[in-house]
XYZ file of C-alpha atoms in Angstrom:
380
model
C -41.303 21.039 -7.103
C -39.035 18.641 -5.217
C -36.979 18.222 -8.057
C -36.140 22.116 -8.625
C -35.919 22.453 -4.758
C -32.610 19.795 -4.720
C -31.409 21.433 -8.187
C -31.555 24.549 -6.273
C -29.680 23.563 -3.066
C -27.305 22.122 -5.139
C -26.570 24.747 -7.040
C -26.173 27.019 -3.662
C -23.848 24.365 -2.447
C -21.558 25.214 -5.269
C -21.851 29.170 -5.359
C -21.917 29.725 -1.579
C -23.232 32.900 -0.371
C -21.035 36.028 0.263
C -22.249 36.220 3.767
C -21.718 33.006 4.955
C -18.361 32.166 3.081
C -17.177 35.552 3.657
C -16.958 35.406 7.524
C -16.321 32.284 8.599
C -17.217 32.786 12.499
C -20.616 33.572 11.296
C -20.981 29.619 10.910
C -19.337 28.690 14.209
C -22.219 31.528 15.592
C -24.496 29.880 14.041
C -23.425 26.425 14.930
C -23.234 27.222 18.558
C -27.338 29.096 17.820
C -28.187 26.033 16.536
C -26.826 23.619 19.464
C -28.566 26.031 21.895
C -32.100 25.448 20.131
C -31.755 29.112 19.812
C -32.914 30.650 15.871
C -29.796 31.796 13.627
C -29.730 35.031 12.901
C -28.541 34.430 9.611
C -29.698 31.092 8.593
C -33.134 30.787 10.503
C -34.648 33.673 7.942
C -36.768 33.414 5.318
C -35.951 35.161 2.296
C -38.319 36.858 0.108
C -38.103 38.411 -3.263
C -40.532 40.221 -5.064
C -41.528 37.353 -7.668
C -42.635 33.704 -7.028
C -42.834 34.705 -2.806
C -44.127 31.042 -2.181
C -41.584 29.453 -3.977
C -38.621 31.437 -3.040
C -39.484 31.370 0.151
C -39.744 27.206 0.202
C -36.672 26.975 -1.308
C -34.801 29.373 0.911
C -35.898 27.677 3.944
C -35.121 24.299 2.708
C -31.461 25.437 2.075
C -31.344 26.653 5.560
C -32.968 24.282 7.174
C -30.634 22.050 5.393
C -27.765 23.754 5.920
C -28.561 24.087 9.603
C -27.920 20.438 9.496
C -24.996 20.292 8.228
C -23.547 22.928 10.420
C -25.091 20.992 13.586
C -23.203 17.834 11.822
C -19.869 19.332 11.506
C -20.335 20.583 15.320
C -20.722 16.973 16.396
C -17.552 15.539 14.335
C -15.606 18.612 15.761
C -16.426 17.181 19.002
C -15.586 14.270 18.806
C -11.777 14.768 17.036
C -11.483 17.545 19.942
C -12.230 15.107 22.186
C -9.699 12.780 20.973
C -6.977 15.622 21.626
C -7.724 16.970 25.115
C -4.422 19.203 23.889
C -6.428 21.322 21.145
C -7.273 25.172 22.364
C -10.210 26.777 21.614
C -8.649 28.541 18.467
C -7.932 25.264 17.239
C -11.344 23.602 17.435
C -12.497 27.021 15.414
C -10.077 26.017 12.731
C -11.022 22.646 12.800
C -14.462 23.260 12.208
C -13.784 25.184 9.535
C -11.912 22.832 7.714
C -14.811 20.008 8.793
C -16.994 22.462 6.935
C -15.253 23.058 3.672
C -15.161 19.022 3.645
C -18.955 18.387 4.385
C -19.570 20.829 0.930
C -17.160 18.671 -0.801
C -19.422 15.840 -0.264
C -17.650 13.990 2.138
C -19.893 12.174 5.183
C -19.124 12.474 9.015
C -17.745 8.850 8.472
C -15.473 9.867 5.922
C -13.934 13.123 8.105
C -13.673 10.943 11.336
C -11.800 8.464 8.522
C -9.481 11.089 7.409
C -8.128 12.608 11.089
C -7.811 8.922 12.162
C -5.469 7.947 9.250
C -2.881 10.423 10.175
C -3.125 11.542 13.810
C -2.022 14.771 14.593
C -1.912 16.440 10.996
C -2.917 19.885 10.590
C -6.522 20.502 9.382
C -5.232 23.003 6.757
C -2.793 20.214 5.453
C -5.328 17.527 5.116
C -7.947 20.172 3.311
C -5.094 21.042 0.832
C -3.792 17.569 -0.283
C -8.196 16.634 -0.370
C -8.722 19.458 -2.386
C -5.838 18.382 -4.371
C -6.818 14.672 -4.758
C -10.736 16.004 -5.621
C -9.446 18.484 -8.766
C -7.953 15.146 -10.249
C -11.460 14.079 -10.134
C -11.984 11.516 -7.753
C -14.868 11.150 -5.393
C -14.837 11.576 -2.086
C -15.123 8.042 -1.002
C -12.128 6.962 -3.650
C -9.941 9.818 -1.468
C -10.700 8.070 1.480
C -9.240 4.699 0.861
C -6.374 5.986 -1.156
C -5.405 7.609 1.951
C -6.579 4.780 3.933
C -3.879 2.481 2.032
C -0.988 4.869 1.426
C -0.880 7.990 4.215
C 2.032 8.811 3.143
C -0.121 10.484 0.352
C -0.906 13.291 3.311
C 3.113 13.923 3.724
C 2.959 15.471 0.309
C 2.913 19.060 -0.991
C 0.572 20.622 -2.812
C 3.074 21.493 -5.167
C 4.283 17.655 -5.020
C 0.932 16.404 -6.050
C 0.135 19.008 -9.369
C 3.488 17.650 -10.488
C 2.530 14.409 -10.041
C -0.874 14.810 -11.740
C 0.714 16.802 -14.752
C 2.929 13.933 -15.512
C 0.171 11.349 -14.893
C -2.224 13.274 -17.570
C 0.816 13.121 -20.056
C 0.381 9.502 -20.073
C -3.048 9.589 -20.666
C -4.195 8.466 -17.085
C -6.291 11.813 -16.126
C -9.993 11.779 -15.193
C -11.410 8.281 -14.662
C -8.920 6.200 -15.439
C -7.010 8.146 -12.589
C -9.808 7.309 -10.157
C -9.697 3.970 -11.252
C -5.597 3.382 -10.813
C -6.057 5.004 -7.640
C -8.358 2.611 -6.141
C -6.071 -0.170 -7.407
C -2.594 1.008 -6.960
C -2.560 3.937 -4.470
C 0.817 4.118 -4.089
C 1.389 5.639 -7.918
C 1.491 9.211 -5.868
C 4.582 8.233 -3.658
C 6.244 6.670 -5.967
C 9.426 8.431 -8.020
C 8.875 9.805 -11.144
C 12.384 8.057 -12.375
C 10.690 4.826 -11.494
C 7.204 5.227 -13.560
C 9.577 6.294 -16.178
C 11.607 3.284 -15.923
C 8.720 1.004 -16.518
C 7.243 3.379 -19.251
C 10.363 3.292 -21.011
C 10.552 -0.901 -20.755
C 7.209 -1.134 -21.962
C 7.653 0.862 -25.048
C 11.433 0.663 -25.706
C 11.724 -3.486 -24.705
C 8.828 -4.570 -25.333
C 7.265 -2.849 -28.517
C 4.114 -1.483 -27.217
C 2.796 1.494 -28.591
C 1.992 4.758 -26.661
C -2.292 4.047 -26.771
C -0.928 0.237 -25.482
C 0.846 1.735 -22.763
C -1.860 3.884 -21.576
C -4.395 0.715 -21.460
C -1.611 -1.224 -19.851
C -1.084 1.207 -16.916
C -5.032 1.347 -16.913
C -6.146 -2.477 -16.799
C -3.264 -3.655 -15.081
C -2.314 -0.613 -12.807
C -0.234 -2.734 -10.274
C 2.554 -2.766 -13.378
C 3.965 -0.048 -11.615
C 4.730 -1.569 -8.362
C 7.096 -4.409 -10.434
C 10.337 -4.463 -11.260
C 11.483 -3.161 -14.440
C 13.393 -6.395 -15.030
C 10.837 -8.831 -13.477
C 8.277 -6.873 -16.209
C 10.715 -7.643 -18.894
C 11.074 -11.356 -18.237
C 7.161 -11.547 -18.244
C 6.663 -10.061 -21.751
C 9.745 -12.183 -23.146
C 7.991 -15.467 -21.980
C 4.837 -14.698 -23.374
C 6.024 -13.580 -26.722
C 8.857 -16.250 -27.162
C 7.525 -18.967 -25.162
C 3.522 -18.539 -25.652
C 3.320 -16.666 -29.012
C 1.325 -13.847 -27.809
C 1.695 -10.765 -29.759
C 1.634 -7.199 -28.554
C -2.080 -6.256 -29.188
C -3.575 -9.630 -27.274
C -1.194 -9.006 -24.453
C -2.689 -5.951 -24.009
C -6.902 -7.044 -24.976
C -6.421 -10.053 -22.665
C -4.651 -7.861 -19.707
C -1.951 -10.637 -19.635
C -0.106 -8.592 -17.027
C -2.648 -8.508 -14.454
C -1.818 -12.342 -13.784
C 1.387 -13.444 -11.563
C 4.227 -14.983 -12.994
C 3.989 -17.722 -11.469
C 0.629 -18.585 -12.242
C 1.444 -18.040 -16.246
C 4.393 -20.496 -15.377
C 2.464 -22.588 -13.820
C -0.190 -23.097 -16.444
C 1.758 -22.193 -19.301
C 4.312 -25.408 -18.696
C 1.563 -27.935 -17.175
C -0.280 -27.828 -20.436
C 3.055 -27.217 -22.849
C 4.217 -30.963 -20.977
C 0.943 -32.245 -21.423
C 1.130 -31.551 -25.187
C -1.796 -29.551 -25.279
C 0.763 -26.214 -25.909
C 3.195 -25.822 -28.275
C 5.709 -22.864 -29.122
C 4.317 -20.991 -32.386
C 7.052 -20.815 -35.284
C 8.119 -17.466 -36.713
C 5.277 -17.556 -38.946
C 3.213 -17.859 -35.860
C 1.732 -21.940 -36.772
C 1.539 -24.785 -34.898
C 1.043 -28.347 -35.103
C -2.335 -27.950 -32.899
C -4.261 -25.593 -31.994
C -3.482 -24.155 -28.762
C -5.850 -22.636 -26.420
C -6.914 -19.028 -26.192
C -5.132 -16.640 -23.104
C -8.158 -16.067 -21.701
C -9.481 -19.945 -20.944
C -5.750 -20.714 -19.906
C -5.178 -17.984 -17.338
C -8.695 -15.717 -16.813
C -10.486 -18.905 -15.825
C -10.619 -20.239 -12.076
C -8.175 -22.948 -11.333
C -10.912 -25.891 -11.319
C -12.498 -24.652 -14.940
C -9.072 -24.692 -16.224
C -8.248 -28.420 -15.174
C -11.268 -29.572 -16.414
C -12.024 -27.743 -19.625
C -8.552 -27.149 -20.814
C -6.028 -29.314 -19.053
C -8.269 -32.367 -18.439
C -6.503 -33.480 -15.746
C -7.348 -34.060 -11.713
C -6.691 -31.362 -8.926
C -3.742 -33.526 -7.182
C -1.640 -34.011 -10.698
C -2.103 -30.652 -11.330
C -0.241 -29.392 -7.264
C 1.897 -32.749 -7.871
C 3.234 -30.906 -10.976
C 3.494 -27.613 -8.952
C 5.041 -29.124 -6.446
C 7.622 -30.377 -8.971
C 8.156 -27.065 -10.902
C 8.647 -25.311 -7.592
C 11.646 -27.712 -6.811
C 12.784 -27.257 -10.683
C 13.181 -23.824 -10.399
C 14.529 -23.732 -6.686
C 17.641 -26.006 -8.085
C 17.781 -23.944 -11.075
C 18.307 -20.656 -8.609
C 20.853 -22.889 -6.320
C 23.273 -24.038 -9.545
C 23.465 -20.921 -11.606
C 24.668 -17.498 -10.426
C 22.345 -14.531 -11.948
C 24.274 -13.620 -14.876
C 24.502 -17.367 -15.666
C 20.645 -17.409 -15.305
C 20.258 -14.370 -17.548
C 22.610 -16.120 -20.127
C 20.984 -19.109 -20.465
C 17.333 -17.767 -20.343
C 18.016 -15.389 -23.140
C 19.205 -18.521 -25.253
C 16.511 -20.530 -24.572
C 14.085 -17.585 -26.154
C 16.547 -17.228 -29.035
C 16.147 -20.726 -29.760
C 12.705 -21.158 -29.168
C 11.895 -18.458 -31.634
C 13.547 -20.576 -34.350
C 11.689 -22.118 -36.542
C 11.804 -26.166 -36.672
C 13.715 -26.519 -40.140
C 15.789 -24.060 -38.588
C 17.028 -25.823 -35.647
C 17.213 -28.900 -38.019
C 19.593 -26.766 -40.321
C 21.673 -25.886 -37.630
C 22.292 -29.708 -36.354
C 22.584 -31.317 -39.747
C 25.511 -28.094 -39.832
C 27.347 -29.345 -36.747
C 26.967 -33.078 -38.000
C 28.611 -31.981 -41.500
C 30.998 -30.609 -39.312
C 32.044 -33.226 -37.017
C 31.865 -35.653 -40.079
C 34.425 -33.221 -41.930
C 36.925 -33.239 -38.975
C 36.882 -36.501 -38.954
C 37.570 -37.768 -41.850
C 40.369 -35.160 -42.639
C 42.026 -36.399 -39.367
C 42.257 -39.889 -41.139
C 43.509 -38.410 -44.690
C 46.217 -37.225 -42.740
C 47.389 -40.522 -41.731
């Protein structure tokens, strides 16, 4: 019987009643009824129908009984925000508490409300229900819409009309339903951001680097902050793992290689490639040894990776950062970008040579040299 009575309420939660939805200062009536310890008119009666009296009647005064509550509860939080703006008129409170309604049959708590009028002070009620409502069709939960808000209010700024378009183009890169909920709790600020810009990195993702349309979508998913990089800085991350580390487009994407920091992969990466326990695969994608999997090198914590990978001590291991830092910092001091960008793109091009190769191309230049030389003596 419990169970059917909460199926029930629920179920009038979602198909409100034409009386109490259809004049809205019926509530605040019955709100003020309520406060007084005086009985609703409305809500206080038991309704009765003709078959199954006991149980119709239970259920119908647990809904109002229930509802009474929540009324009472969005009279309190109404309070309190009024309280915080001694400039609000009695016409305002009234809209207020309408609006504190409509969010307390969304699902959202008294904490949450007081949350959401705190984040942006001074925003219209009917502003703040719209962009909600907004943010809830997408399909996240009430407590998700909270923090988004909580860590990017500049969400709240936004236009209804603002937000479909952003969902629409979201959904055409396969990031609708959960996964949305999920990239919002991680990277809030994909509403605010320009569409040119996700474009950008969509287009260096499948353009530049390769990756299928599925392997975007799973990128964007796992590793949601790939939006807030640089298109450039992204780039230069999937270049060093596929020319320097030999990682291939499907493991990037099953070992969520872009969730780590560059320079952590750097860091790593180098430490064990100078230790001899990494080596550059060949075109053919072989190696002398057998170099460790993405996950133990960079998915691990920094103390399993010294001592199941690297085998080495805590202070060789900063020593060596230490050292790489100051590399890299003279590096950035003696070249000039485009210098940079010159001689990084030849070190991939060379690295993704194979050995014999490389060993062509020098035996070449010694034939060369060896040429020149001895038809500068024939000349003599």
């Amino acid at each position: 019987m419990a169970a059917r009575c909460r199926q029930v309420f629920q179920w009038h939660r979602l198909v409100p009643f034409p009386g109490l939805y259809g004049a809205p200062w019926l509530c605040v009536r019955s709100v003020q009824d309520a406060a007084a310890g005086a009985p609703s008119q409305m809500l206080g009666r038991r309704l009765t129908t003709a078959s199954s009296k006991g149980d119709s009647e239970e259920r119908a005064s647990l809904t109002s009984r229930n509802r009474i509550k929540e009324l009472e509860s969005s009279k309190n939080v109404v309070t309190l925000l009024v309280e915080k703006e001694p400039s609000s008129m009695d016409q305002g409170a009234v809209d207020l508490e309408k609006v504190v309604i409509l969010l307390l049959d969304m699902g959202f708590s008294e904490t949450h409300i007081k949350e959401l009028f705190r984040i942006h002070a001074g925003i219209r009620p009917e502003q703040l229900l719209a962009v909600v409502s907004e943010l809830m069709l997408l399909g996240l939960d009430p407590d998700p819409v909270c923090k988004a808000l909580q860590k990017n209010p500049r969400i709240l700024r936004l236009t209804v009309k603002q937000l479909k378009s952003r969902a629409s183009h979201l959904r055409r890169l396969g990031l609708g339903g959960g996964n949305l909920q999920h990239m919002t709790h991680c990277c809030p600020d994909l509403f605010t951001m320009t569409q040119q810009r996700i474009n950008a990195l969509v287009s260096v993702l499948k353009d530049r680097c390769l990756f299928t349309g599925q392997q975007v979508t799973e990128i964007l998913y796992s590793c949601p902050r790939v939006l807030q990089e640089d298109p450039a800085a992204l780039e230069y991350k999937f270049q060093y793992a596929y020319f320097r580390m030999g990682i291939k487009q499907r493991d990037l994407v099953k070992t969520k290689y872009f969730r780590y920091s560059m320079t952590k992969i750097k860091q790593r990466h180098v430490f064990l490639e100078r230790l001899g326990l990494y080596q550059t695969p060949d075109k053919k994608g072989q190696t002398q040894i057998c170099n460790p999997s993405v996950n133990s090198v960079l998915r691990v914590p920094e103390a399993e990776f010294l001592a199941k990978v690297a085998h080495s001590s805590w202070e060789e291991f900063e020593v060596f950062k230490q050292l790489l830092a100051r590399e890299e910092l003279e590096e950035g001091d003696s070249l000039s970008v485009s210098e940079m960008r010159t001689q990084t793109w030849r070190t991939l091009t060379v690295l993704a040579m194979t050995r014999t190769e490389r060993q062509k191309r020098v035996e070449d230049a010694e034939g060369e040299f060896a040429a020149s030389v001895i038809g500068g003596f024939s000349s003599y």
